Amino acid sequence: MSMDGLLKFLSKVQGQNNAKEDDAEVIFNSLKHLNIFPRKGLNLEAFYRYLLGDLNTPLSPRVHQDMTAPLAHYFMYTGHNSYLTGNQFSSKSSVRPIKKALQNGVRVIELDLWPARNIKSVVLHGGNNDVEVRHGGTLTTSVKLLKCLRAIKEFAFQVSEYPVVITFEDHLTADLQEKVAKMVTKTFGGMLYRPEIDGLEKLSPESLKKKILISTKPPREYLETQNSNSPHKSEKTSEEQGDDERLRSSRTNLFSCSIMCFANQDQIDEGEQLQEEDEEMKIPEYRDLIAIPAGKPKGGLEEWLRMDAKQVRRLSLCEQELEEATITYGKDIVRITKNHLLRVYPKGSRLDSSNYDPFVGWKHGTQMVAFNMQGYGKHLWIMQGMFRANGGCGYVKKPDFLLREKDDFDPSVPLPVYKILKVKIYSGEGWHLDFHHTHFDQCSPPDFLVKVGVAGVHASKARRTKIVRNSWLPEWNEEFKFEVAGPELSVLRIEVIDFDKYSKHDDFGGQTCLPISELRNGIRAVPLHDRGGVKYKSARLLVRFDLKDPQDCSE
């Protein structure tokens, strides 16, 4: 294939109508190091290497959306309890998951602030004079706040230059709030955005590049000693008696603590649940840090839905509260989230770090759908897929129907079919490089099949290819067609499994989720990821995508 032939292929098959000779030359140059590359042009093997290569991705690697709109007009890649390494009840706290989240493009990091439980500090200084990050009311360990702040500073803009928001769930005394203010100011310096006269409604991701914003509202009083029946007192008492290790190893106490967590965790997770709108902050240095004020006004959700659009605030609801609110206030939530920020977080009973359906929040305009990034599963894969859009920068512009000024979108009304998506699964390769030769079967190559489906406001049932038996280089050549309503709020789910007729559970061979509205037409190399969302080095599929308007499709 000559340079001109490749240019025709890019235009006619790949749908790259604006492709230029420079684009074809880049592809040629990327293959010249291969021994298979002939001087006159691409032979079949070299062309195949291009098709399955890193230059032929299904998504654009560049930020291409308008980034000058107000923050409230974007979905933000948001973490929940970003410091935990595992489950929500007894895992370790560390800066490692914070670093990992930022390296994956997460833009909203949550830190729970508590007075240190260090007995030595109490003896030497007569009280707790340090701040730590931990999941209150549980058996999780703690990590120093300063370590978390330094990790955020180091990794905040390695992947994306768009702003990072730190949400503090504050359970501190006034003197510790003052200490946090000094700590944050010293650590971030000029990176820290300080609120100005102009309100948040005028600030955009573009204007806040490489800035860090603090979002919090301190509790009305010192919560650690507020509720005699909360896990906080149980936790503090165990520290005072020096029996923390015994509590961890005791099944009886563990069961009791877990029951209390189920009953109280939603209140523990959100310090702002106990706040009042007319509360005055005692520490001006701390108040001046807050770029995005958070908290519930008097009167609860109904009052929040009547807030002034010019005074942008953030409200937090647990997933159950949002689901209940959408029954009565669906259109109102869409209207208010055009200007104000809404954060939704997992319910307290998700101690295993599982997650919920993010589309409930997204279709109501929720900017911060907070997820546990510690585990894996279908919903986390969908979240990762959604934020592969817009160059993976961590900000995705809301669809226009959620931002219309005159006509509020009604989430309860089904969306019409916007697009028809055809997906043809050709073949796959690379598993023999990423997996041991006995990983799937002890005595033979794997028996791969591919599951394909659409997740979103109009989900479709997953379809399956045939099983290709005993092959590390399977070929399927099967096409599936999907009707897509609201492509901006839909992702394509692809999962490869090794069929095992002797077991109830098939082996996992990789997965990916791709934002449908951003799929590039044509034959594309689709990288596969492990259960945690980490991309494999070699395993990938060769897939053809054809996304069109219904009227342009012919059988």
Coordinates of C-alpha atoms in Angstrom, one line a residue:
M1 CA 0.0 0.0 0.0
S2 CA 1.4 3.4 -1.0
M3 CA 1.2 6.6 0.9
D4 CA -1.7 7.7 -1.3
G5 CA -3.5 4.3 -0.7
L6 CA -3.1 4.7 3.0
L7 CA -4.5 8.2 2.8
K8 CA -7.6 6.9 0.9
F9 CA -8.0 4.2 3.6
L10 CA -8.0 6.8 6.4
S11 CA -10.6 8.9 4.5
K12 CA -13.0 6.2 3.2
V13 CA -12.8 3.5 5.8
Q14 CA -11.7 5.2 9.0
G15 CA -13.9 8.2 8.4
Q16 CA -11.0 10.7 8.9
N17 CA -12.2 13.1 6.1
N18 CA -9.7 15.7 7.1
A19 CA -6.7 13.3 7.0
K20 CA -3.6 14.8 5.3
E21 CA -0.5 13.3 3.9
D22 CA 1.3 14.2 7.1
D23 CA -1.1 11.8 9.0
A24 CA -0.2 8.9 6.6
E25 CA 3.5 9.8 6.9
V26 CA 3.3 9.5 10.7
I27 CA 1.9 6.0 10.3
F28 CA 4.6 5.0 7.8
N29 CA 7.4 6.3 10.1
S30 CA 6.0 4.4 13.1
L31 CA 6.5 1.1 11.2
K32 CA 9.9 1.7 9.7
H33 CA 11.7 0.1 12.6
L34 CA 10.0 -3.3 11.8
N35 CA 11.9 -5.7 9.7
I36 CA 8.7 -6.4 7.8
F37 CA 8.5 -2.9 6.4
P38 CA 9.4 -2.7 2.7
R39 CA 10.7 0.5 1.1
K40 CA 7.9 0.8 -1.5
G41 CA 5.0 0.8 1.0
L42 CA 3.1 -1.2 3.5
N43 CA 2.8 -4.9 2.9
L44 CA -0.1 -6.8 4.5
E45 CA 1.8 -7.7 7.7
A46 CA 3.0 -4.1 8.2
F47 CA -0.6 -2.8 7.6
Y48 CA -1.9 -5.2 10.2
R49 CA 0.6 -3.9 12.7
Y50 CA -0.7 -0.4 12.1
L51 CA -4.3 -1.5 12.6
L52 CA -3.5 -3.1 16.0
G53 CA -1.0 -0.3 16.9
D54 CA -1.2 2.6 19.4
L55 CA -1.8 5.1 16.6
N56 CA -5.2 3.5 15.7
T57 CA -7.1 4.1 18.9
P58 CA -10.9 4.1 19.1
L59 CA -10.9 7.5 20.9
S60 CA -9.2 10.8 20.3
P61 CA -6.3 11.3 22.7
R62 CA -6.8 15.1 22.8
V63 CA -9.0 17.4 24.8
H64 CA -11.5 18.7 22.3
Q65 CA -14.6 19.9 24.2
D66 CA -15.2 23.5 25.2
M67 CA -13.5 24.0 28.5
T68 CA -14.5 27.7 29.1
A69 CA -18.0 27.0 30.5
P70 CA -18.7 27.3 34.3
L71 CA -17.6 24.3 36.4
A72 CA -21.2 23.3 37.0
H73 CA -21.5 22.4 33.3
Y74 CA -19.1 19.5 33.6
F75 CA -19.0 16.0 35.0
M76 CA -15.9 15.6 37.2
Y77 CA -14.0 12.4 37.8
T78 CA -14.6 12.0 41.5
G79 CA -13.2 9.7 44.2
H80 CA -14.7 8.7 47.5
N81 CA -12.5 8.2 50.6
S82 CA -9.6 8.6 48.2
Y83 CA -7.0 7.6 50.8
L84 CA -8.2 4.0 51.5
T85 CA -6.4 1.0 50.0
G86 CA -9.2 -1.5 50.4
N87 CA -12.5 -2.0 52.1
Q88 CA -14.3 0.9 54.0
F89 CA -14.1 -0.7 57.4
S90 CA -10.6 -2.1 58.2
S91 CA -8.2 -1.3 55.4
K92 CA -5.1 0.9 55.6
S93 CA -5.1 4.6 54.8
S94 CA -2.2 5.7 52.5
V95 CA -1.1 8.2 50.0
R96 CA -0.7 5.5 47.3
P97 CA -4.4 5.4 46.3
I98 CA -4.4 9.2 46.1
K99 CA -1.4 9.1 43.7
K100 CA -2.9 6.3 41.7
A101 CA -6.3 8.2 41.4
L102 CA -4.6 11.4 40.1
Q103 CA -2.5 9.4 37.7
N104 CA -5.7 7.9 36.3
G105 CA -7.2 11.3 35.8
V106 CA -9.4 11.7 38.9
R107 CA -10.0 15.4 39.6
V108 CA -11.9 15.4 42.9
I109 CA -10.1 13.9 45.9
E110 CA -11.9 13.4 49.2
L111 CA -10.1 13.6 52.6
D112 CA -11.7 13.0 56.0
L113 CA -10.0 15.2 58.6
W114 CA -9.8 14.1 62.2
P115 CA -7.7 15.0 65.3
A116 CA -4.8 12.6 65.6
R117 CA -5.2 9.6 67.9
N118 CA -1.5 9.6 68.8
I119 CA -1.3 8.9 72.6
K120 CA 2.3 10.3 72.6
S121 CA 1.0 13.6 71.3
V122 CA -1.5 13.8 74.1
V123 CA 1.1 13.1 76.8
L124 CA 3.7 15.6 75.4
H125 CA 1.4 18.4 74.4
G126 CA -1.7 17.9 76.6
G127 CA -4.0 17.3 73.7
N128 CA -4.2 16.3 70.0
N129 CA -2.3 18.9 68.1
D130 CA -2.1 17.1 64.7
V131 CA -4.5 16.3 61.9
E132 CA -4.8 12.9 60.3
V133 CA -6.9 11.4 57.5
R134 CA -9.0 8.3 58.2
H135 CA -12.5 6.9 57.9
G136 CA -14.1 7.9 61.2
G137 CA -16.0 5.3 63.2
T138 CA -14.2 2.3 61.6
L139 CA -11.1 0.3 62.1
T140 CA -9.2 1.8 59.2
T141 CA -5.7 3.1 59.9
S142 CA -4.8 6.8 59.5
V143 CA -2.3 8.7 57.4
K144 CA -1.0 12.2 58.1
L145 CA -2.8 15.0 56.3
L146 CA 0.5 16.7 55.4
K147 CA 1.5 13.5 53.5
C148 CA -1.7 13.5 51.6
L149 CA -1.4 17.2 50.6
R150 CA 2.2 16.7 49.4
A151 CA 1.1 13.7 47.3
I152 CA -1.6 15.8 45.7
K153 CA 0.8 18.6 45.0
E154 CA 3.2 16.2 43.3
F155 CA 0.8 14.2 41.2
A156 CA -2.1 16.7 40.6
F157 CA -1.2 17.7 37.1
Q158 CA 1.0 14.9 35.7
V159 CA -1.9 13.6 33.6
S160 CA -4.3 16.5 33.3
E161 CA -3.7 20.2 33.7
Y162 CA -7.3 20.9 34.7
P163 CA -8.2 21.8 38.3
V164 CA -8.1 19.4 41.2
V165 CA -10.8 19.8 43.8
I166 CA -10.1 18.6 47.4
T167 CA -13.3 18.0 49.4
F168 CA -12.6 18.1 53.2
E169 CA -15.0 16.2 55.5
D170 CA -14.0 18.2 58.5
H171 CA -14.3 16.9 62.1
L172 CA -11.8 19.3 63.6
T173 CA -11.6 21.7 66.5
A174 CA -11.1 25.4 65.8
D175 CA -7.4 25.4 66.6
L176 CA -6.8 22.4 64.2
Q177 CA -8.8 24.2 61.5
E178 CA -6.3 27.0 61.8
K179 CA -3.4 24.5 61.6
V180 CA -4.9 23.0 58.4
A181 CA -5.2 26.5 56.9
K182 CA -1.5 27.1 57.4
M183 CA -0.6 23.6 56.2
V184 CA -2.6 23.9 53.0
T185 CA -1.3 27.4 52.2
K186 CA 2.3 26.4 52.8
T187 CA 2.0 23.2 50.8
F188 CA 0.3 24.5 47.7
G189 CA 1.4 28.1 47.5
G190 CA 0.5 29.6 44.2
M191 CA -1.2 26.5 43.1
L192 CA -4.0 27.2 45.5
Y193 CA -7.0 29.0 44.2
R194 CA -8.3 31.6 46.6
P195 CA -11.9 32.9 46.2
E196 CA -12.2 36.4 44.8
I197 CA -15.0 38.9 44.4
D198 CA -16.2 37.2 41.2
G199 CA -18.3 34.2 42.1
L200 CA -17.6 30.6 41.2
E201 CA -20.2 30.8 38.4
K202 CA -17.6 32.7 36.3
L203 CA -14.9 30.1 36.7
S204 CA -14.2 27.4 34.2
P205 CA -11.8 24.5 33.9
E206 CA -9.8 26.5 31.4
S207 CA -9.4 29.5 33.7
L208 CA -8.5 27.2 36.6
K209 CA -5.8 25.2 34.9
K210 CA -3.2 23.9 37.3
K211 CA -5.1 25.2 40.3
I212 CA -6.2 23.4 43.4
L213 CA -9.6 24.2 45.0
I214 CA -10.8 23.4 48.5
S215 CA -14.4 22.5 49.1
T216 CA -15.7 22.1 52.6
K217 CA -17.9 23.5 55.4
P218 CA -16.8 22.8 59.0
P219 CA -19.2 21.1 61.4
R220 CA -21.1 23.1 64.0
E221 CA -19.2 21.6 66.8
Y222 CA -16.5 19.0 67.6
L223 CA -18.2 15.8 66.3
E224 CA -15.8 13.3 67.9
T225 CA -17.5 13.9 71.3
Q226 CA -21.0 14.8 70.0
N227 CA -22.9 11.5 69.9
S228 CA -22.5 9.1 72.8
N229 CA -24.0 6.3 70.6
S230 CA -21.8 6.8 67.5
P231 CA -18.8 4.7 66.6
H232 CA -16.6 7.7 67.3
K233 CA -16.9 7.3 71.0
S234 CA -16.3 3.6 70.7
E235 CA -13.3 4.2 68.7
K236 CA -11.9 6.9 71.1
T237 CA -12.6 4.7 74.1
S238 CA -10.7 1.8 72.5
E239 CA -7.7 4.1 72.0
E240 CA -7.8 5.4 75.6
Q241 CA -7.9 1.9 77.0
G242 CA -5.1 0.8 74.7
D243 CA -7.0 -2.2 73.4
D244 CA -7.1 -1.3 69.7
E245 CA -5.4 -4.6 68.7
R246 CA -7.8 -6.6 70.8
L247 CA -10.7 -4.8 69.2
R248 CA -9.4 -5.7 65.7
S249 CA -9.0 -9.3 66.5
S250 CA -12.2 -9.8 68.5
R251 CA -15.1 -11.2 66.4
T252 CA -17.7 -9.9 68.8
N253 CA -16.4 -6.4 68.9
L254 CA -15.9 -6.4 65.1
F255 CA -19.5 -7.4 64.5
S256 CA -20.7 -4.7 66.9
C257 CA -18.7 -2.0 65.2
S258 CA -19.8 -3.1 61.8
I259 CA -23.5 -2.9 62.9
M260 CA -22.9 0.6 64.2
C261 CA -21.2 1.6 60.9
F262 CA -24.2 0.4 58.9
A263 CA -26.5 2.5 61.1
N264 CA -24.4 5.7 61.3
Q265 CA -21.9 5.7 58.3
D266 CA -23.9 8.0 56.0
Q267 CA -23.8 10.7 58.8
I268 CA -20.2 10.0 59.5
D269 CA -19.2 10.3 55.8
E270 CA -20.6 13.7 55.5
G271 CA -19.7 16.2 58.2
E272 CA -21.7 18.8 56.4
Q273 CA -24.9 16.8 57.1
L274 CA -24.8 18.5 60.6
Q275 CA -24.2 22.0 59.3
E276 CA -26.5 25.0 59.3
E277 CA -26.5 27.7 56.7
D278 CA -26.3 30.6 59.2
E279 CA -23.3 29.0 61.0
E280 CA -20.4 31.4 61.4
M281 CA -16.9 30.2 60.9
K282 CA -14.5 31.0 63.8
I283 CA -11.3 30.8 61.8
P284 CA -11.0 33.4 59.0
E285 CA -7.8 31.8 57.6
Y286 CA -9.7 28.5 57.1
R287 CA -12.8 30.2 55.7
D288 CA -10.6 32.0 53.1
L289 CA -9.4 28.7 51.7
I290 CA -12.9 27.6 50.7
A291 CA -13.3 28.0 46.9
I292 CA -16.5 25.9 46.8
P293 CA -18.7 26.3 49.9
A294 CA -20.5 23.1 50.9
G295 CA -23.4 22.4 53.2
K296 CA -27.1 22.0 53.5
P297 CA -29.3 25.1 54.0
K298 CA -32.0 25.1 56.6
G299 CA -35.0 23.3 55.2
G300 CA -33.0 20.6 53.5
L301 CA -33.3 19.7 49.9
E302 CA -36.4 21.8 49.1
E303 CA -34.6 24.9 50.3
W304 CA -31.4 24.0 48.3
L305 CA -33.6 23.7 45.1
R306 CA -34.6 27.4 45.6
M307 CA -31.0 28.7 46.0
D308 CA -29.8 31.8 44.2
A309 CA -27.9 30.8 41.0
K310 CA -25.3 33.6 41.7
Q311 CA -24.1 32.0 44.9
V312 CA -22.7 28.7 43.7
R313 CA -22.5 26.0 46.4
R314 CA -22.0 22.3 46.7
L315 CA -24.5 19.9 48.2
S316 CA -23.8 16.2 49.0
L317 CA -26.3 13.4 49.0
C318 CA -25.8 9.7 49.5
E319 CA -27.0 7.4 46.7
Q320 CA -30.2 6.5 48.5
E321 CA -31.0 10.2 49.2
L322 CA -30.6 11.0 45.5
E323 CA -32.7 8.1 44.4
E324 CA -35.5 9.2 46.7
A325 CA -35.2 12.9 45.7
T326 CA -35.4 12.1 42.0
I327 CA -38.8 10.6 42.4
T328 CA -40.3 13.9 43.3
Y329 CA -37.7 16.5 42.3
G330 CA -36.2 15.1 39.1
K331 CA -36.6 18.2 36.9
D332 CA -35.8 20.5 39.8
I333 CA -32.4 18.7 40.4
V334 CA -31.6 19.1 36.7
R335 CA -32.4 22.8 36.9
I336 CA -30.4 23.5 40.0
T337 CA -27.3 21.6 38.8
K338 CA -27.0 24.0 35.9
N339 CA -25.5 26.4 38.3
H340 CA -24.8 24.6 41.6
L341 CA -22.6 21.5 42.3
L342 CA -24.1 18.2 43.5
R343 CA -22.0 15.4 44.9
V344 CA -23.3 11.9 45.3
Y345 CA -21.4 9.3 47.4
P346 CA -21.9 5.6 48.2
K347 CA -24.2 4.6 51.0
G348 CA -22.5 3.6 54.3
S349 CA -23.4 -0.1 54.0
R350 CA -20.9 -0.5 51.0
L351 CA -18.2 -1.6 53.3
D352 CA -16.7 -3.8 50.6
S353 CA -15.9 -0.6 48.5
S354 CA -18.5 -1.5 45.9
N355 CA -20.3 1.1 43.8
Y356 CA -23.7 2.1 42.4
D357 CA -25.2 3.0 39.1
P358 CA -23.6 6.3 38.1
F359 CA -26.2 7.1 35.4
V360 CA -28.8 8.0 38.0
G361 CA -26.6 10.9 39.0
W362 CA -25.4 11.8 35.5
K363 CA -28.8 12.0 33.9
H364 CA -29.9 14.5 36.7
G365 CA -26.8 16.7 36.1
T366 CA -24.8 15.5 39.1
Q367 CA -21.2 16.8 38.5
M368 CA -19.5 14.8 41.3
V369 CA -20.5 11.1 41.2
A370 CA -18.1 9.9 43.9
F371 CA -16.8 6.4 43.5
N372 CA -14.8 3.9 45.6
M373 CA -11.7 3.4 43.4
Q374 CA -10.2 0.7 45.6
G375 CA -12.0 -2.3 44.1
Y376 CA -13.4 -3.3 40.7
G377 CA -16.7 -4.2 39.1
K378 CA -19.1 -3.2 36.3
H379 CA -20.0 0.2 37.7
L380 CA -16.3 1.2 38.2
W381 CA -15.5 0.0 34.7
I382 CA -18.4 2.3 33.4
M383 CA -17.0 5.2 35.4
Q384 CA -13.5 4.7 34.0
G385 CA -15.0 4.4 30.5
M386 CA -17.0 7.6 30.8
F387 CA -13.9 9.6 31.7
R388 CA -11.8 8.2 28.8
A389 CA -13.8 10.9 26.9
N390 CA -12.4 14.3 26.2
G391 CA -8.8 13.1 26.1
G392 CA -9.1 11.6 29.6
C393 CA -8.6 15.0 31.2
G394 CA -11.1 14.3 34.1
Y395 CA -13.8 16.8 32.9
V396 CA -16.6 15.8 30.5
K397 CA -19.0 18.5 29.3
K398 CA -22.6 17.7 30.1
P399 CA -24.9 17.1 27.1
D400 CA -26.8 20.1 25.9
F401 CA -30.2 18.7 27.0
L402 CA -29.0 19.0 30.7
L403 CA -28.0 22.7 30.1
R404 CA -31.0 24.1 28.2
E405 CA -32.0 27.5 29.8
K406 CA -35.7 27.6 29.0
D407 CA -36.7 24.0 28.9
D408 CA -35.6 21.8 31.8
F409 CA -34.9 18.2 30.9
D410 CA -37.3 15.6 32.4
P411 CA -35.2 12.5 33.4
S412 CA -38.3 10.4 33.8
V413 CA -39.2 10.7 30.1
P414 CA -37.3 8.1 27.9
L415 CA -34.9 9.6 25.4
P416 CA -35.5 9.0 21.7
V417 CA -33.0 6.9 19.7
Y418 CA -30.2 9.3 18.6
K419 CA -27.7 6.9 17.0
I420 CA -27.4 3.4 15.6
L421 CA -24.1 1.7 16.5
K422 CA -22.7 -1.2 14.7
V423 CA -19.9 -3.1 16.3
K424 CA -18.0 -5.8 14.4
I425 CA -15.6 -7.9 16.5
Y426 CA -12.8 -9.2 14.1
S427 CA -10.1 -10.7 16.2
G428 CA -7.8 -10.4 19.2
E429 CA -4.2 -10.8 20.2
G430 CA -1.6 -10.3 23.0
W431 CA -2.9 -12.6 25.7
H432 CA 0.1 -14.9 25.4
L433 CA 2.3 -11.9 26.3
D434 CA 0.3 -10.7 29.2
F435 CA -0.7 -14.1 30.8
H436 CA 1.2 -17.2 31.6
H437 CA 0.6 -20.0 29.1
T438 CA -1.2 -22.0 31.8
H439 CA -3.3 -19.1 33.2
F440 CA -6.5 -20.1 31.4
D441 CA -6.1 -23.8 30.9
Q442 CA -3.4 -26.2 32.1
C443 CA -3.1 -28.2 28.9
S444 CA -4.5 -26.1 26.0
P445 CA -4.9 -22.6 24.7
P446 CA -7.9 -20.6 25.9
D447 CA -11.5 -20.7 24.5
F448 CA -12.3 -17.0 24.1
L449 CA -15.6 -15.3 23.5
V450 CA -16.5 -11.6 23.6
K451 CA -19.5 -10.0 25.4
V452 CA -20.7 -6.6 23.9
G453 CA -23.4 -4.3 25.4
V454 CA -24.4 -0.7 26.0
A455 CA -24.7 0.8 29.4
G456 CA -26.5 4.1 29.9
V457 CA -29.8 5.8 30.1
H458 CA -31.1 3.3 27.6
A459 CA -29.1 0.1 28.3
S460 CA -29.1 -3.0 26.1
K461 CA -28.6 -6.6 26.9
A462 CA -25.1 -7.9 26.3
R463 CA -24.6 -10.0 23.2
R464 CA -22.0 -12.8 22.8
T465 CA -19.8 -13.9 20.0
K466 CA -19.2 -17.6 19.3
I467 CA -16.6 -19.4 21.2
V468 CA -13.2 -19.8 19.4
R469 CA -11.6 -22.8 20.9
N470 CA -8.0 -23.5 21.6
S471 CA -6.5 -20.3 20.2
W472 CA -4.3 -17.4 21.5
L473 CA -5.2 -15.6 18.3
P474 CA -9.0 -15.9 18.1
E475 CA -11.0 -14.6 15.1
W476 CA -14.8 -14.1 15.4
N477 CA -15.9 -11.8 12.6
E478 CA -19.3 -11.1 14.1
E479 CA -21.3 -7.8 14.0
F480 CA -23.8 -6.5 16.5
K481 CA -26.2 -3.5 16.2
F482 CA -27.4 -1.3 19.0
E483 CA -30.0 1.5 19.2
V484 CA -28.5 4.3 21.4
A485 CA -30.6 6.9 23.2
G486 CA -28.5 9.7 24.7
P487 CA -25.1 8.7 23.4
E488 CA -23.4 11.3 25.6
L489 CA -24.7 9.3 28.6
S490 CA -23.8 5.9 27.2
V491 CA -20.8 3.7 27.2
L492 CA -20.0 0.6 25.1
R493 CA -19.0 -2.4 27.3
I494 CA -16.7 -5.0 26.0
E495 CA -15.5 -8.0 28.0
V496 CA -13.5 -11.0 26.9
I497 CA -13.9 -14.3 28.8
D498 CA -12.4 -17.7 28.6
F499 CA -15.3 -20.2 28.4
D500 CA -14.8 -23.1 30.9
K501 CA -17.4 -25.9 30.4
Y502 CA -16.1 -27.7 33.6
S503 CA -16.6 -24.7 35.9
K504 CA -19.5 -22.4 36.9
H505 CA -17.3 -19.4 36.5
D506 CA -15.5 -18.4 33.2
D507 CA -12.0 -16.9 33.4
F508 CA -11.6 -13.2 32.9
G509 CA -9.6 -12.2 29.8
G510 CA -9.9 -8.4 29.8
Q511 CA -12.5 -5.6 29.5
T512 CA -13.0 -2.0 28.4
C513 CA -15.7 0.6 28.4
L514 CA -15.7 3.3 25.8
P515 CA -17.9 6.6 25.6
I516 CA -20.1 6.0 22.7
S517 CA -20.4 9.7 21.6
E518 CA -16.7 9.8 21.1
L519 CA -16.1 6.5 19.2
R520 CA -14.1 7.0 16.0
N521 CA -15.6 5.2 13.1
G522 CA -13.6 2.6 11.2
I523 CA -11.4 -0.4 12.1
R524 CA -9.7 0.3 15.5
A525 CA -7.4 -1.3 18.0
V526 CA -9.2 -1.6 21.3
P527 CA -6.8 -2.1 24.3
L528 CA -8.1 -4.3 27.1
H529 CA -7.8 -3.6 30.8
D530 CA -7.6 -5.8 33.9
R531 CA -10.3 -5.9 36.6
G532 CA -8.9 -2.8 38.3
G533 CA -8.9 -0.8 35.0
V534 CA -5.1 -1.0 34.4
K535 CA -4.4 -1.4 30.7
Y536 CA -2.7 -4.6 29.6
K537 CA 0.5 -4.1 27.6
S538 CA -0.4 -6.3 24.7
A539 CA -4.0 -7.8 24.9
R540 CA -6.3 -6.0 22.5
L541 CA -9.1 -6.5 20.0
L542 CA -9.5 -5.5 16.4
V543 CA -13.0 -3.9 16.1
R544 CA -14.9 -1.9 13.6
F545 CA -17.3 0.8 14.7
D546 CA -20.0 2.5 12.7
L547 CA -22.0 5.2 14.5
K548 CA -24.6 6.9 12.5
D549 CA -27.9 8.7 12.7
P550 CA -30.9 6.3 12.3
Q551 CA -32.0 7.9 9.0
D552 CA -28.5 7.3 7.5
C553 CA -28.5 3.6 8.3
S554 CA -29.5 1.0 5.8
E555 CA -30.0 -2.7 6.5

